[in-house]
Amino acid sequence: MRRLGHDVRVMTLRRPFGKITGDVLITEGVRPTAIGRLLAVTHRCWSAIAASPSILSPPVNTLYSAPDLVIAVSSLVKDLITNKSLILHPRPPELDTLLKFPIDSKMPWVCYSGVFIPIKGVHKIPEIARDVVGELRREVKFILAGGSQRDTLGSYIIKKAHGYGISDNIKIVGRLPRSDLLRLLSKCSVYIQPSLFDAFSIAAVEAAALGSVPVVTKYVGSKDVITKVDANLVTDLNPKSMAKIIIELLNNDLLLRDLGRVVRKVIGEYLSRSNIVRQVSSLIIQCLE
């Protein structure tokens, strides 16, 4: 930003703020963006980041019509914005570290990492697992991190798995320490994100950086990056469609290994620091125009 000669401030509500002035104000989150209406008059340009499912709410969507520019984290979000907008895909903070992880010890595991809430589609995983296990008839495990068997959806998943006769193939490991989670994902062959809506999904990108082949629904924002590897890795919401892709991957070790390496390379290049800096510089220039 200094190279452009502009004073850029990013506003959240994590710390108090006093009088704020400058060239560019960037607000992230619904509440900071609402407050941004008051602070916009002291800046040449006001940009707001749209990065959550809250954009589906009509009042929130209307709020995002106020800034000079909206930064959407994916094409999925951009398509919902009526204001002037552009796409800036988030870069995982630990990406450089993830890209150095060894990925040669892959297991026949399909993994998920994230909260257990309906919009993430985790309740669909037992049905997907049933079709995958039934077709492959070998030791395939679905390992789910981020939730508990005591959660409403966690207990639902266990109950459905028992009903399908695949309780040995689905394991909920809870909320893991960061280092343990990364080690787990580095061993997963496939990462699954069956979301009904996901503005981006950093989790899917992190798993891809660890060599896990991501299979996501068309309502996951990171599909923008994943389709650069193979459009077939993006499916509709039908569990059978997702299961079919997973079966094809686990049935072809060579394809699985090659895609794991390619997706890792694409993530590293597309979300490189230099590429992100270039995009941020471009959006600031556009905001000031």
GROMACS .gro file of C-alpha atoms in nm:
model
  289
    1MET     CA    1   0.000   0.000   0.000
    2ARG     CA    2   0.287   0.236   0.076
    3ARG     CA    3   0.416   0.191  -0.276
    4LEU     CA    4   0.087   0.333  -0.401
    5GLY     CA    5   0.121   0.632  -0.171
    6HIS     CA    6  -0.213   0.579   0.004
    7ASP     CA    7  -0.312   0.546   0.368
    8VAL     CA    8  -0.521   0.229   0.398
    9ARG     CA    9  -0.704   0.134   0.717
   10VAL     CA   10  -0.887  -0.193   0.785
   11MET     CA   11  -1.160  -0.168   1.045
   12THR     CA   12  -1.297  -0.449   1.263
   13LEU     CA   13  -1.453  -0.434   1.609
   14ARG     CA   14  -1.171  -0.625   1.778
   15ARG     CA   15  -1.026  -0.309   1.931
   16PRO     CA   16  -1.155   0.042   2.012
   17PHE     CA   17  -1.116   0.311   1.752
   18GLY     CA   18  -1.110   0.686   1.777
   19LYS     CA   19  -1.098   0.943   1.502
   20ILE     CA   20  -1.016   0.762   1.179
   21THR     CA   21  -0.917   0.942   0.861
   22GLY     CA   22  -0.727   0.838   0.553
   23ASP     CA   23  -0.746   0.758   0.184
   24VAL     CA   24  -0.909   0.414   0.191
   25LEU     CA   25  -1.133   0.262   0.459
   26ILE     CA   26  -1.192  -0.115   0.440
   27THR     CA   27  -1.457  -0.262   0.669
   28GLU     CA   28  -1.493  -0.634   0.736
   29GLY     CA   29  -1.805  -0.773   0.899
   30VAL     CA   30  -2.165  -0.654   0.919
   31ARG     CA   31  -2.128  -0.430   1.227
   32PRO     CA   32  -1.807  -0.257   1.111
   33THR     CA   33  -1.969  -0.201   0.770
   34ALA     CA   34  -2.275  -0.047   0.936
   35ILE     CA   35  -2.043   0.187   1.131
   36GLY     CA   36  -1.852   0.250   0.809
   37ARG     CA   37  -2.140   0.466   0.691
   38LEU     CA   38  -2.036   0.723   0.952
   39LEU     CA   39  -1.664   0.703   0.882
   40ALA     CA   40  -1.687   0.704   0.504
   41VAL     CA   41  -1.709   1.084   0.494
   42THR     CA   42  -1.352   1.110   0.630
   43HIS     CA   43  -1.204   0.889   0.357
   44ARG     CA   44  -1.165   0.920  -0.017
   45CYS     CA   45  -1.290   0.566  -0.066
   46TRP     CA   46  -1.482   0.309   0.137
   47SER     CA   47  -1.466  -0.060   0.055
   48ALA     CA   48  -1.644  -0.341   0.241
   49ILE     CA   49  -1.553  -0.710   0.246
   50ALA     CA   50  -1.840  -0.957   0.193
   51ALA     CA   51  -1.722  -1.289   0.332
   52SER     CA   52  -2.009  -1.469   0.504
   53PRO     CA   53  -2.354  -1.623   0.446
   54SER     CA   54  -2.503  -1.310   0.606
   55ILE     CA   55  -2.503  -1.160   0.256
   56LEU     CA   56  -2.808  -1.382   0.189
   57SER     CA   57  -3.007  -1.166   0.431
   58PRO     CA   58  -3.193  -0.884   0.244
   59PRO     CA   59  -3.111  -0.617   0.509
   60VAL     CA   60  -2.741  -0.708   0.501
   61ASN     CA   61  -2.741  -0.720   0.122
   62THR     CA   62  -2.892  -0.372   0.119
   63LEU     CA   63  -2.621  -0.253   0.360
   64TYR     CA   64  -2.355  -0.356   0.109
   65SER     CA   65  -2.504  -0.122  -0.151
   66ALA     CA   66  -2.363   0.175   0.046
   67PRO     CA   67  -1.981   0.136   0.006
   68ASP     CA   68  -1.795   0.266  -0.298
   69LEU     CA   69  -1.672  -0.087  -0.368
   70VAL     CA   70  -1.748  -0.435  -0.233
   71ILE     CA   71  -1.474  -0.697  -0.207
   72ALA     CA   72  -1.638  -1.036  -0.262
   73VAL     CA   73  -1.445  -1.345  -0.153
   74SER     CA   74  -1.583  -1.552  -0.443
   75SER     CA   75  -1.794  -1.537  -0.757
   76LEU     CA   76  -2.072  -1.699  -0.551
   77VAL     CA   77  -2.082  -1.390  -0.329
   78LYS     CA   78  -2.020  -1.143  -0.612
   79ASP     CA   79  -2.329  -1.270  -0.794
   80LEU     CA   80  -2.538  -1.165  -0.493
   81ILE     CA   81  -2.398  -0.810  -0.480
   82THR     CA   82  -2.583  -0.533  -0.662
   83ASN     CA   83  -2.313  -0.275  -0.592
   84LYS     CA   84  -1.984  -0.228  -0.778
   85SER     CA   85  -1.772  -0.524  -0.672
   86LEU     CA   86  -1.470  -0.738  -0.748
   87ILE     CA   87  -1.339  -1.074  -0.631
   88LEU     CA   88  -1.045  -1.124  -0.397
   89HIS     CA   89  -1.001  -1.485  -0.286
   90PRO     CA   90  -0.872  -1.520   0.073
   91ARG     CA   91  -0.523  -1.658   0.126
   92PRO     CA   92  -0.481  -1.897   0.423
   93PRO     CA   93  -0.239  -1.732   0.671
   94GLU     CA   94  -0.034  -2.052   0.699
   95LEU     CA   95  -0.027  -2.133   0.327
   96ASP     CA   96   0.353  -2.130   0.296
   97THR     CA   97   0.377  -2.379   0.584
   98LEU     CA   98   0.104  -2.604   0.443
   99LEU     CA   99   0.276  -2.624   0.105
  100LYS     CA  100   0.588  -2.765   0.274
  101PHE     CA  101   0.405  -3.047   0.454
  102PRO     CA  102   0.499  -3.400   0.338
  103ILE     CA  103   0.205  -3.562   0.158
  104ASP     CA  104   0.340  -3.908   0.079
  105SER     CA  105   0.148  -4.096   0.350
  106LYS     CA  106  -0.205  -4.076   0.214
  107MET     CA  107  -0.473  -4.307   0.352
  108PRO     CA  108  -0.813  -4.404   0.205
  109TRP     CA  109  -0.972  -4.132   0.415
  110VAL     CA  110  -1.236  -3.876   0.321
  111CYS     CA  111  -1.214  -3.582   0.561
  112TYR     CA  112  -1.416  -3.281   0.669
  113SER     CA  113  -1.308  -2.998   0.898
  114GLY     CA  114  -1.542  -2.732   1.029
  115VAL     CA  115  -1.838  -2.656   1.250
  116PHE     CA  116  -2.134  -2.893   1.256
  117ILE     CA  117  -2.416  -2.668   1.136
  118PRO     CA  118  -2.683  -2.737   0.871
  119ILE     CA  119  -2.556  -2.484   0.616
  120LYS     CA  120  -2.227  -2.680   0.598
  121GLY     CA  121  -2.421  -2.986   0.478
  122VAL     CA  122  -2.256  -3.223   0.726
  123HIS     CA  123  -2.588  -3.405   0.773
  124LYS     CA  124  -2.547  -3.533   0.415
  125ILE     CA  125  -2.218  -3.710   0.487
  126PRO     CA  126  -2.369  -4.040   0.614
  127GLU     CA  127  -2.562  -4.084   0.289
  128ILE     CA  128  -2.251  -4.005   0.085
  129ALA     CA  129  -2.047  -4.247   0.296
  130ARG     CA  130  -2.306  -4.522   0.255
  131ASP     CA  131  -2.275  -4.511  -0.125
  132VAL     CA  132  -1.895  -4.489  -0.120
  133VAL     CA  133  -1.845  -4.774   0.128
  134GLY     CA  134  -2.110  -4.986  -0.044
  135GLU     CA  135  -1.940  -4.950  -0.383
  136LEU     CA  136  -1.575  -4.986  -0.283
  137ARG     CA  137  -1.626  -5.258  -0.021
  138ARG     CA  138  -1.293  -5.186   0.142
  139GLU     CA  139  -1.157  -4.991   0.435
  140VAL     CA  140  -1.263  -4.635   0.359
  141LYS     CA  141  -1.308  -4.397   0.649
  142PHE     CA  142  -1.488  -4.065   0.671
  143ILE     CA  143  -1.314  -3.859   0.941
  144LEU     CA  144  -1.496  -3.548   1.061
  145ALA     CA  145  -1.319  -3.284   1.269
  146GLY     CA  146  -1.460  -2.972   1.430
  147GLY     CA  147  -1.771  -3.108   1.600
  148SER     CA  148  -1.868  -3.355   1.870
  149GLN     CA  149  -2.087  -3.663   1.889
  150ARG     CA  150  -2.278  -3.472   2.156
  151ASP     CA  151  -2.369  -3.197   1.909
  152THR     CA  152  -2.715  -3.218   1.755
  153LEU     CA  153  -2.575  -3.291   1.410
  154GLY     CA  154  -2.296  -3.505   1.552
  155SER     CA  155  -2.544  -3.740   1.719
  156TYR     CA  156  -2.755  -3.737   1.402
  157ILE     CA  157  -2.454  -3.842   1.193
  158ILE     CA  158  -2.369  -4.128   1.430
  159LYS     CA  159  -2.731  -4.244   1.436
  160LYS     CA  160  -2.756  -4.242   1.055
  161ALA     CA  161  -2.421  -4.421   1.020
  162HIS     CA  162  -2.544  -4.694   1.256
  163GLY     CA  163  -2.867  -4.725   1.059
  164TYR     CA  164  -2.674  -4.762   0.733
  165GLY     CA  165  -2.443  -5.022   0.888
  166ILE     CA  166  -2.132  -4.808   0.838
  167SER     CA  167  -2.063  -4.694   1.194
  168ASP     CA  168  -1.708  -4.831   1.164
  169ASN     CA  169  -1.650  -4.611   0.859
  170ILE     CA  170  -1.745  -4.274   1.008
  171LYS     CA  171  -1.541  -4.122   1.288
  172ILE     CA  172  -1.598  -3.788   1.461
  173VAL     CA  173  -1.269  -3.673   1.615
  174GLY     CA  174  -1.386  -3.345   1.771
  175ARG     CA  175  -1.198  -3.016   1.780
  176LEU     CA  176  -0.833  -3.100   1.727
  177PRO     CA  177  -0.529  -2.887   1.814
  178ARG     CA  178  -0.411  -2.705   1.503
  179SER     CA  179  -0.098  -2.918   1.457
  180ASP     CA  180  -0.298  -3.242   1.488
  181LEU     CA  181  -0.558  -3.119   1.240
  182LEU     CA  182  -0.292  -3.037   0.980
  183ARG     CA  183  -0.133  -3.378   1.023
  184LEU     CA  184  -0.473  -3.541   0.978
  185LEU     CA  185  -0.553  -3.347   0.661
  186SER     CA  186  -0.210  -3.425   0.517
  187LYS     CA  187  -0.302  -3.795   0.533
  188CYS     CA  188  -0.651  -3.758   0.383
  189SER     CA  189  -0.690  -3.855   0.019
  190VAL     CA  190  -1.012  -3.658  -0.033
  191TYR     CA  191  -1.156  -3.353   0.139
  192ILE     CA  192  -1.534  -3.310   0.128
  193GLN     CA  193  -1.729  -2.986   0.160
  194PRO     CA  194  -2.102  -3.059   0.106
  195SER     CA  195  -2.216  -2.706   0.197
  196LEU     CA  196  -2.553  -2.561   0.106
  197PHE     CA  197  -2.378  -2.222   0.098
  198ASP     CA  198  -2.020  -2.134   0.183
  199ALA     CA  199  -1.888  -1.790   0.091
  200PHE     CA  200  -1.542  -1.935   0.031
  201SER     CA  201  -1.425  -2.219   0.265
  202ILE     CA  202  -1.068  -2.168   0.377
  203ALA     CA  203  -1.082  -2.526   0.512
  204ALA     CA  204  -1.117  -2.672   0.162
  205VAL     CA  205  -0.825  -2.464   0.035
  206GLU     CA  206  -0.606  -2.561   0.331
  207ALA     CA  207  -0.683  -2.929   0.271
  208ALA     CA  208  -0.597  -2.886  -0.098
  209ALA     CA  209  -0.267  -2.723  -0.001
  210LEU     CA  210  -0.198  -3.041   0.197
  211GLY     CA  211  -0.256  -3.256  -0.109
  212SER     CA  212  -0.611  -3.369  -0.032
  213VAL     CA  213  -0.830  -3.362  -0.342
  214PRO     CA  214  -1.129  -3.136  -0.262
  215VAL     CA  215  -1.478  -3.241  -0.367
  216VAL     CA  216  -1.723  -2.955  -0.309
  217THR     CA  217  -2.074  -2.852  -0.403
  218LYS     CA  218  -2.136  -2.572  -0.651
  219TYR     CA  219  -2.242  -2.358  -0.355
  220VAL     CA  220  -1.890  -2.344  -0.211
  221GLY     CA  221  -1.704  -2.024  -0.306
  222SER     CA  222  -1.363  -2.189  -0.334
  223LYS     CA  223  -1.495  -2.372  -0.640
  224ASP     CA  224  -1.345  -2.073  -0.827
  225VAL     CA  225  -1.000  -2.211  -0.750
  226ILE     CA  226  -1.088  -2.582  -0.756
  227THR     CA  227  -1.229  -2.568  -1.110
  228LYS     CA  228  -0.888  -2.452  -1.229
  229VAL     CA  229  -0.777  -2.808  -1.150
  230ASP     CA  230  -1.080  -3.011  -1.259
  231ALA     CA  231  -1.441  -2.894  -1.296
  232ASN     CA  232  -1.560  -3.246  -1.212
  233LEU     CA  233  -1.455  -3.189  -0.850
  234VAL     CA  234  -1.752  -2.952  -0.815
  235THR     CA  235  -2.093  -3.123  -0.788
  236ASP     CA  236  -2.454  -3.038  -0.719
  237LEU     CA  237  -2.615  -3.092  -0.378
  238ASN     CA  238  -2.716  -3.451  -0.453
  239PRO     CA  239  -2.521  -3.686  -0.219
  240LYS     CA  240  -2.507  -3.947  -0.496
  241SER     CA  241  -2.327  -3.703  -0.725
  242MET     CA  242  -2.066  -3.632  -0.460
  243ALA     CA  243  -2.031  -4.003  -0.378
  244LYS     CA  244  -1.978  -4.085  -0.745
  245ILE     CA  245  -1.680  -3.848  -0.773
  246ILE     CA  246  -1.527  -3.979  -0.450
  247ILE     CA  247  -1.562  -4.339  -0.572
  248GLU     CA  248  -1.390  -4.253  -0.900
  249LEU     CA  249  -1.102  -4.090  -0.713
  250LEU     CA  250  -1.050  -4.368  -0.458
  251ASN     CA  251  -1.070  -4.630  -0.734
  252ASN     CA  252  -0.784  -4.469  -0.926
  253ASP     CA  253  -0.468  -4.427  -0.718
  254LEU     CA  254  -0.275  -4.268  -1.004
  255LEU     CA  255  -0.545  -4.008  -1.073
  256LEU     CA  256  -0.580  -3.935  -0.703
  257ARG     CA  257  -0.207  -3.883  -0.658
  258ASP     CA  258  -0.175  -3.666  -0.969
  259LEU     CA  259  -0.473  -3.447  -0.876
  260GLY     CA  260  -0.337  -3.407  -0.523
  261ARG     CA  261  -0.012  -3.271  -0.661
  262VAL     CA  262  -0.178  -3.051  -0.922
  263VAL     CA  263  -0.428  -2.895  -0.681
  264ARG     CA  264  -0.145  -2.819  -0.440
  265LYS     CA  265   0.052  -2.649  -0.716
  266VAL     CA  266  -0.249  -2.446  -0.834
  267ILE     CA  267  -0.329  -2.329  -0.480
  268GLY     CA  268   0.034  -2.227  -0.424
  269GLU     CA  269   0.053  -2.028  -0.746
  270TYR     CA  270  -0.292  -1.871  -0.757
  271LEU     CA  271  -0.291  -1.765  -0.390
  272SER     CA  272   0.076  -1.667  -0.380
  273ARG     CA  273   0.167  -1.354  -0.185
  274SER     CA  274   0.273  -1.172  -0.501
  275ASN     CA  275  -0.056  -1.249  -0.673
  276ILE     CA  276  -0.261  -1.135  -0.373
  277VAL     CA  277  -0.059  -0.813  -0.336
  278ARG     CA  278  -0.113  -0.740  -0.704
  279GLN     CA  279  -0.490  -0.790  -0.667
  280VAL     CA  280  -0.509  -0.576  -0.353
  281SER     CA  281  -0.318  -0.296  -0.526
  282SER     CA  282  -0.559  -0.317  -0.818
  283LEU     CA  283  -0.869  -0.299  -0.600
  284ILE     CA  284  -0.738   0.008  -0.414
  285ILE     CA  285  -0.677   0.184  -0.744
  286GLN     CA  286  -1.029   0.094  -0.861
  287CYS     CA  287  -1.180   0.212  -0.533
  288LEU     CA  288  -1.008   0.551  -0.566
  289GLU     CA  289  -1.113   0.605  -0.926
   0.00000   0.00000   0.00000
